[in-house]
XYZ file of C-alpha atoms in Angstrom:
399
model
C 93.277 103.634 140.535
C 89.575 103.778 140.882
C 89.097 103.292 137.086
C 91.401 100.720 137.324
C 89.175 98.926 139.978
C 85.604 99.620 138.021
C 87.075 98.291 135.151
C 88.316 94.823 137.136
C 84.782 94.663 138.346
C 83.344 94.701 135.131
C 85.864 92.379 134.005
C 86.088 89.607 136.579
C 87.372 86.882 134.370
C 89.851 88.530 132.900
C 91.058 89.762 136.532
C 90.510 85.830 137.683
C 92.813 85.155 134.227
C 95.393 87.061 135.312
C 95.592 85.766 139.024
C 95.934 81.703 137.836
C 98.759 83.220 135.582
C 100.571 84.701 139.163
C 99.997 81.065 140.157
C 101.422 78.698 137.379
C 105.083 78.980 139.072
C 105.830 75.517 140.120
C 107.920 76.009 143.226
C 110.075 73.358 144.143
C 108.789 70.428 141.850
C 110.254 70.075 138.366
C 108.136 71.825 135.754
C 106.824 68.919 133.027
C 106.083 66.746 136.711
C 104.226 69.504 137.965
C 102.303 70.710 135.544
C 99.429 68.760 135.334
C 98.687 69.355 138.909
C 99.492 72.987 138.396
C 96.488 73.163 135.603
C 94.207 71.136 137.715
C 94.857 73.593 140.417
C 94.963 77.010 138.982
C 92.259 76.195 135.701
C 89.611 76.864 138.591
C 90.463 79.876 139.872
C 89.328 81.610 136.554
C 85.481 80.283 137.256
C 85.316 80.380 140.861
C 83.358 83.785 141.415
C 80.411 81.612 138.980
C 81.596 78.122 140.561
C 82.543 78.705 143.878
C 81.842 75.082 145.098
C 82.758 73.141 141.826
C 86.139 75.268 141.991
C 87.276 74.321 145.163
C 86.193 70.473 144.661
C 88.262 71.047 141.524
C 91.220 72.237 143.304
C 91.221 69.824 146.372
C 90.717 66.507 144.445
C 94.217 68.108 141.932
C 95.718 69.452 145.338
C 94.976 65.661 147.233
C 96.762 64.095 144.234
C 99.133 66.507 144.358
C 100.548 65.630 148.301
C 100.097 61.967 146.903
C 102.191 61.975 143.834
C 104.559 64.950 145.130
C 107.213 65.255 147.407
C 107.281 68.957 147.328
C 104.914 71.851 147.228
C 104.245 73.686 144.591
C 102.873 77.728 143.850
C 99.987 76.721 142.519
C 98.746 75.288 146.256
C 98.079 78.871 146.637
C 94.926 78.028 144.877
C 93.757 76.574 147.882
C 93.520 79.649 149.770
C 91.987 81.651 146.732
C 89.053 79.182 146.499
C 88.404 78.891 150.007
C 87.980 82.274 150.451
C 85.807 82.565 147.766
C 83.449 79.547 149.015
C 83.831 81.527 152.378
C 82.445 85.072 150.770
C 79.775 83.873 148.755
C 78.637 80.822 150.409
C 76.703 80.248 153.421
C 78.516 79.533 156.436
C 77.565 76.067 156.570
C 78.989 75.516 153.658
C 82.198 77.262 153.874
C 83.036 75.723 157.732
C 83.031 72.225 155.410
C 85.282 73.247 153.276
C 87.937 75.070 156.455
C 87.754 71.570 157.958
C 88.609 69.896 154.382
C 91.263 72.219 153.703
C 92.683 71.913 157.537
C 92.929 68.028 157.293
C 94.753 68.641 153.906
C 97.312 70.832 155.691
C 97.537 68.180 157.818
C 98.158 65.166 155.610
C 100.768 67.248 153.793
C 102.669 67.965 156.910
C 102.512 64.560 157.457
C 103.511 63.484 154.048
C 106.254 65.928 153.648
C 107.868 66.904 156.739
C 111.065 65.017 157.166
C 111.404 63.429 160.669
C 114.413 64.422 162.899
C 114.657 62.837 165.999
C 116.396 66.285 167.815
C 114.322 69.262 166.091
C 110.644 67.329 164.711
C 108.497 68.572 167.368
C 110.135 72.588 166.784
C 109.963 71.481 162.739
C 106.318 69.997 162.678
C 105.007 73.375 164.733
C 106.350 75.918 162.746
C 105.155 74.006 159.343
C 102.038 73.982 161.024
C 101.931 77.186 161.447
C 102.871 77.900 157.816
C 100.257 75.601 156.338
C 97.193 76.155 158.590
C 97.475 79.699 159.177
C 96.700 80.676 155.794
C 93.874 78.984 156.047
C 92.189 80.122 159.061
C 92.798 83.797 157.529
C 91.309 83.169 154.025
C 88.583 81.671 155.251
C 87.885 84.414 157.874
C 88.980 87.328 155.461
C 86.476 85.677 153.156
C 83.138 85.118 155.845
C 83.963 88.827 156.876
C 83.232 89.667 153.102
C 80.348 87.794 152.964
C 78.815 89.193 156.366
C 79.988 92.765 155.595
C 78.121 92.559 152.072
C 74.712 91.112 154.261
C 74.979 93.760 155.805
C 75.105 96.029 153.315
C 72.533 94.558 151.082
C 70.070 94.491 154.268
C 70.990 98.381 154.542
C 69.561 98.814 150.688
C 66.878 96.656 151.447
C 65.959 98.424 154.083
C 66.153 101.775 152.727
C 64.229 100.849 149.098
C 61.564 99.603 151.800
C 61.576 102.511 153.626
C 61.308 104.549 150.104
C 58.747 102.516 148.850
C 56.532 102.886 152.282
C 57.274 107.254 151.902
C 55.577 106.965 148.597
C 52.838 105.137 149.121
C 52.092 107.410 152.349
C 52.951 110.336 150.464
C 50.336 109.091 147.499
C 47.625 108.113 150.616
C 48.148 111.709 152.414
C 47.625 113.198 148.612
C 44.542 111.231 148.013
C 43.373 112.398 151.316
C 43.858 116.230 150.918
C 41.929 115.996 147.108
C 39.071 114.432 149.173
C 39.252 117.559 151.668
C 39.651 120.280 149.199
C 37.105 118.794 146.700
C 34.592 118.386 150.037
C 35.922 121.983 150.853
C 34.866 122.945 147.135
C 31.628 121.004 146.827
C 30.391 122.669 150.180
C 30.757 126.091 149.107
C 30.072 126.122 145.437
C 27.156 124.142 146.391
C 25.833 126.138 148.795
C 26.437 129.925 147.570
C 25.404 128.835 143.754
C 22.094 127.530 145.444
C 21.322 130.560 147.500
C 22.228 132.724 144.070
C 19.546 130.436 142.096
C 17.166 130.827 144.366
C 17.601 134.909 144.532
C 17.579 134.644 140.965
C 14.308 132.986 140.357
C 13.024 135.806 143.024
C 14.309 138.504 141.097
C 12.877 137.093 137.319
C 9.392 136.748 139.134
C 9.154 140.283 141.041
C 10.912 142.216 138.526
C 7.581 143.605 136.831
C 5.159 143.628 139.640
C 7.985 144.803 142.293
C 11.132 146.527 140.697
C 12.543 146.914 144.509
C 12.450 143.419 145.496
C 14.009 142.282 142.409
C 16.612 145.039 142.760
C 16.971 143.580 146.387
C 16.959 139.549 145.483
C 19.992 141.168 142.782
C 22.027 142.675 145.272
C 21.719 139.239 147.113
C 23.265 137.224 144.384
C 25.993 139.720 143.941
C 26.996 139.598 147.784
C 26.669 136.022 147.797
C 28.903 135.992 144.842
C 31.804 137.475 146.097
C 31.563 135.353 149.272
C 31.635 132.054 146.885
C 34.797 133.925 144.993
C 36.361 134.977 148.599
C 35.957 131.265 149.849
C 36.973 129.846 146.719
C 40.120 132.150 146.298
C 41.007 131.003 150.087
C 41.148 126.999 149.415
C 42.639 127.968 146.142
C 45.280 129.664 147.628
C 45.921 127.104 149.955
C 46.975 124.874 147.249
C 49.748 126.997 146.009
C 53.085 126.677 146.836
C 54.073 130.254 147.405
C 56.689 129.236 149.766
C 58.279 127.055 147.243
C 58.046 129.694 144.651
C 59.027 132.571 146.150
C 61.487 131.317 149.248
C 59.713 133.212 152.099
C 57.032 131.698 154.400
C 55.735 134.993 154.579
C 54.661 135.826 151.524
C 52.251 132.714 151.497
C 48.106 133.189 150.745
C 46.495 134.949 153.747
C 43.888 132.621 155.574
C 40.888 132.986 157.389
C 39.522 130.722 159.967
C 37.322 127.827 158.943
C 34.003 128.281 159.949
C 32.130 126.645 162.620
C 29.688 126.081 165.349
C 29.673 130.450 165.714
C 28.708 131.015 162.262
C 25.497 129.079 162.083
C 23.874 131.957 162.543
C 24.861 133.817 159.745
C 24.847 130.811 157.600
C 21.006 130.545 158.340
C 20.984 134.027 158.012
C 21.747 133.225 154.257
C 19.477 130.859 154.164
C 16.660 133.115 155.182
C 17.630 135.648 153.132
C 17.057 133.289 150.611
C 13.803 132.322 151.293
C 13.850 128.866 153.459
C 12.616 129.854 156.751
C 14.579 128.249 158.925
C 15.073 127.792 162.934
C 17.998 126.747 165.444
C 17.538 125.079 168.373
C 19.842 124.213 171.206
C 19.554 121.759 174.185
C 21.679 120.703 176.664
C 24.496 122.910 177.659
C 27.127 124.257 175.279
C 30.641 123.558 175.004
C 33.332 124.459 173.069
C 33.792 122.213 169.950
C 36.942 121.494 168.734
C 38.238 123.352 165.217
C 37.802 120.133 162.950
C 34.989 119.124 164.624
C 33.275 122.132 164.387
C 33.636 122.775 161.113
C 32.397 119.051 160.219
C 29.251 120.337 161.703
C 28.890 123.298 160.103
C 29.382 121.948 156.447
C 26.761 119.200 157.800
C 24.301 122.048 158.412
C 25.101 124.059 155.065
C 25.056 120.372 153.140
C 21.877 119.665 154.464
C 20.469 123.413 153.746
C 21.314 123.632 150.379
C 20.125 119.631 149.724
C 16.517 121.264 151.345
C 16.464 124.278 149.114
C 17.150 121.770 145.912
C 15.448 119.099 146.313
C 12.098 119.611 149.292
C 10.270 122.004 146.961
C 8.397 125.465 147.553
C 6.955 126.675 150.339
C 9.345 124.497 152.687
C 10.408 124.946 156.051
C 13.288 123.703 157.916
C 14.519 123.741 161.171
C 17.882 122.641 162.963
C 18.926 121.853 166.550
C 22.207 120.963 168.016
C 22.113 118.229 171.163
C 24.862 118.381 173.562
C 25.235 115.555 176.025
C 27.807 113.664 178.007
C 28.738 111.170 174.845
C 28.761 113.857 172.317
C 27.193 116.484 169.836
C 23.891 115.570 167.965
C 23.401 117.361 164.592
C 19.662 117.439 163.490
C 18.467 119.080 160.206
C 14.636 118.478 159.343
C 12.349 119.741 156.753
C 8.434 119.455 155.799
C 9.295 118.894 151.753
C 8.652 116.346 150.051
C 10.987 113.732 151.690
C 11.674 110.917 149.255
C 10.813 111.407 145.675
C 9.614 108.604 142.517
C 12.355 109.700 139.516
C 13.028 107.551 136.156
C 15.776 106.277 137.840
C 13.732 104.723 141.244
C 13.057 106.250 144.401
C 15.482 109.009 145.390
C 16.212 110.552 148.563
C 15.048 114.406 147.958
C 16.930 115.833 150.505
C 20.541 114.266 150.370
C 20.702 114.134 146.524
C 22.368 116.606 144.084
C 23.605 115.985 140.899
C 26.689 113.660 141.589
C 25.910 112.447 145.103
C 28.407 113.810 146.738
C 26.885 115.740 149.122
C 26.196 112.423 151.080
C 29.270 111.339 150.790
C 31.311 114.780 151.948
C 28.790 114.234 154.579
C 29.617 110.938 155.995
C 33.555 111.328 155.355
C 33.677 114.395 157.461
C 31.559 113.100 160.341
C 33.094 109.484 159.921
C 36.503 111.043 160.169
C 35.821 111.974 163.606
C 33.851 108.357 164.757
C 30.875 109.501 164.350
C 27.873 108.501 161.939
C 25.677 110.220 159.966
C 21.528 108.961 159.306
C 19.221 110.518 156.161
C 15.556 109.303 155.197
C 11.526 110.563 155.463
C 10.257 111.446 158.384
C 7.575 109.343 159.146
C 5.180 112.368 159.234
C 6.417 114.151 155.675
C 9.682 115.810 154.981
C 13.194 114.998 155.225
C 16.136 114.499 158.301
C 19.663 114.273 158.444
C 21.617 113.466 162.081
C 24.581 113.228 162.439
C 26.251 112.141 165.564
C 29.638 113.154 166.767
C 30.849 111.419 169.689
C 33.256 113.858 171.565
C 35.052 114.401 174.209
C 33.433 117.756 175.148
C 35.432 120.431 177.211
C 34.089 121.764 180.288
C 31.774 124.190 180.347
């Protein structure tokens, strides 16, 4: 049965075909009489699903000259009711109330026209014809506008569900854009950073290495340490990005994490930074709070961008010095230098201590800070040298 039905539905003209056939009977009338008005009635049927409308103005105009010409009715006025439902299921409602009140006065005239007056039983007579002739169509045309509302609301249903499909990709594709701009921040900050320090060790160790073997040994020792740190960071966003819980089934057997840095481990991070020759100071006013996580570590990448942008870009002998502001409408971030602040290259005048390579550090810079409401400020000091702020305007907890 439900191959049956598939194949009707991929076949509706031969299944409308079949149903004018089930229609040709001519009833009461004599056959040759009726069979004009039998073709002009049941023709139709096969186009209505295409032709609604022109189908059942086809059939009423055969059907009116029918109850003319006729003194009987015939089986192809079943045709009526197929075509009105059809107007009724694919037509608006507008439409298909026109064509009830059409086929109602029709009912009506033939009644009239063929119901045989007795004086004793016409009022009993003209009810129950009536009721034979206009119930039929009442229920086609409300079998047929409960089609056509049911498949509304079924097409709204798709509608609404490709929508809703549509809208889960494009967030999906928006929340992937967003986490490649975190992890390649995440990446820039401590590649950046570490490969800097390990330059700078490195150009220690090439210049001591004859006139102190110790120092050079030392400056080596710094790069390897600092090394492994870049590979322990890097293997910890890296292992982030797998799906081990995908793979493997079990949440537990996912990468192990650390916690992101912060506002606690400036000190070691300048502690780096010394090590690798850029003296460098922290200062705090105000009072401190407690920072939230994401904030927090928005201001310590700020600090390590702005660190490893000095050690690149401000030249030797450079000092640098950072201070944190708390106050009642946020966090200030301050990183200044004495280096050579804004620099003449081919390419035009360049900001020494924000630039490196690609420009991204900048950019990380602003996205983090920006992601939070806050802004971040570069450019030479009026008095030589280079400063970054960056203001984050939180909602500090109690001390």
């Amino acid at each position: 049965m439900p191959g049956l039905y598939a194949w009707l539905r991929r076949n509706p003209r031969l299944a409308d075909g079949a149903l004018a056939l089930l229609l040709i009977y001519p009833g009461g009338g004599r056959l040759l009489i009726a069979l004009p008005f039998t073709l002009g009635m049941v023709v139709p049927v096969v186009f209505r699903r295409r032709y609604p409308v022109a189908a059942f103005a086809a059939v009423i105009v055969a059907g009116a000259l029918q109850v003319l010409l006729l003194r009987r009715p015939i089986g192809a006025d079943l045709a009526v009711l197929v075509v009105l439902y059809t107007l009724a299921a694919s037509r608006p409602r507008r439409i298909s109330l026109r064509g009830l009140a059409i086929c109602l006065a029709g009912a009506a005239t033939a009644i009239w026209r063929w119901h045989p007056v007795h004086p004793v039983d016409g009022l009993y007579t003209v009810g129950v014809e009536t009721a034979l002739f206009g119930g039929p169509v009442l229920l086609a045309w409300l079998l047929g506008d409960s089609v056509r509302w049911r498949r509304g609301y079924y097409q709204a249903l798709e509608e609404k569900a490709a929508r809703l499909e549509r809208e889960r990709d494009a967030q999906a594709q928006v929340a992937a854009a967003a986490e490649r701009a975190r992890i390649a921040r995440e990446i820039h900050d401590v590649v950046a950073h570490n490969v800097s320090v390990m330059v700078v060790q490195a150009d220690g160790a090439a210049f001591a290495l004859d006139a102190s073997p110790q120092r050079a040994a030392d400056a080596l020792a710094a790069i390897s340490a600092t090394g492994r740190r870049a590979l322990a960071e890097m293997r910890s966003l890296l292992g982030v990005l797998r799906d081990q819980a995908g793979r493997d089934g079990d949440l537990a057997a996912g990468p192990e994490l650390a916690p992101q840095p912060g506002i606690d481990e400036l000190s070691e991070l300048l502690g780096q930074a010394r090590a690798a020759g850029l003296p460098v100071s922290l200062t705090v006013s105000g009072v401190p709070r407690p920072v939230p996580q994401g904030e927090a570590l928005a201001v310590y990448r700020v600090v390590q961008e702005s660190l490893t942008n000095v050690r690149k870009h401000a030249g030797p002998g450079v000092t640098a010095t950072v201070s944190l502001g708390y106050a009642e409408e946020g966090l200030v971030i301050r990183v200044t230098d004495d280096g050579r602040g804004a620099v003449i290259s081919d390419s035009g005048l360049t900001d020494s201590g924000v630039t490196d390579g690609g420009g991204h550090g900048l950019a990380g810079m602003r996205e983090r800070i920006e992601l939070y409401g806050g802004s971040v400020r570069t450019g030479s000091r009026p008095g030589g040298g280079y400063e970054v702020v960056a203001r984050l305007p939180l909602a500090l907890e109690p001390a």
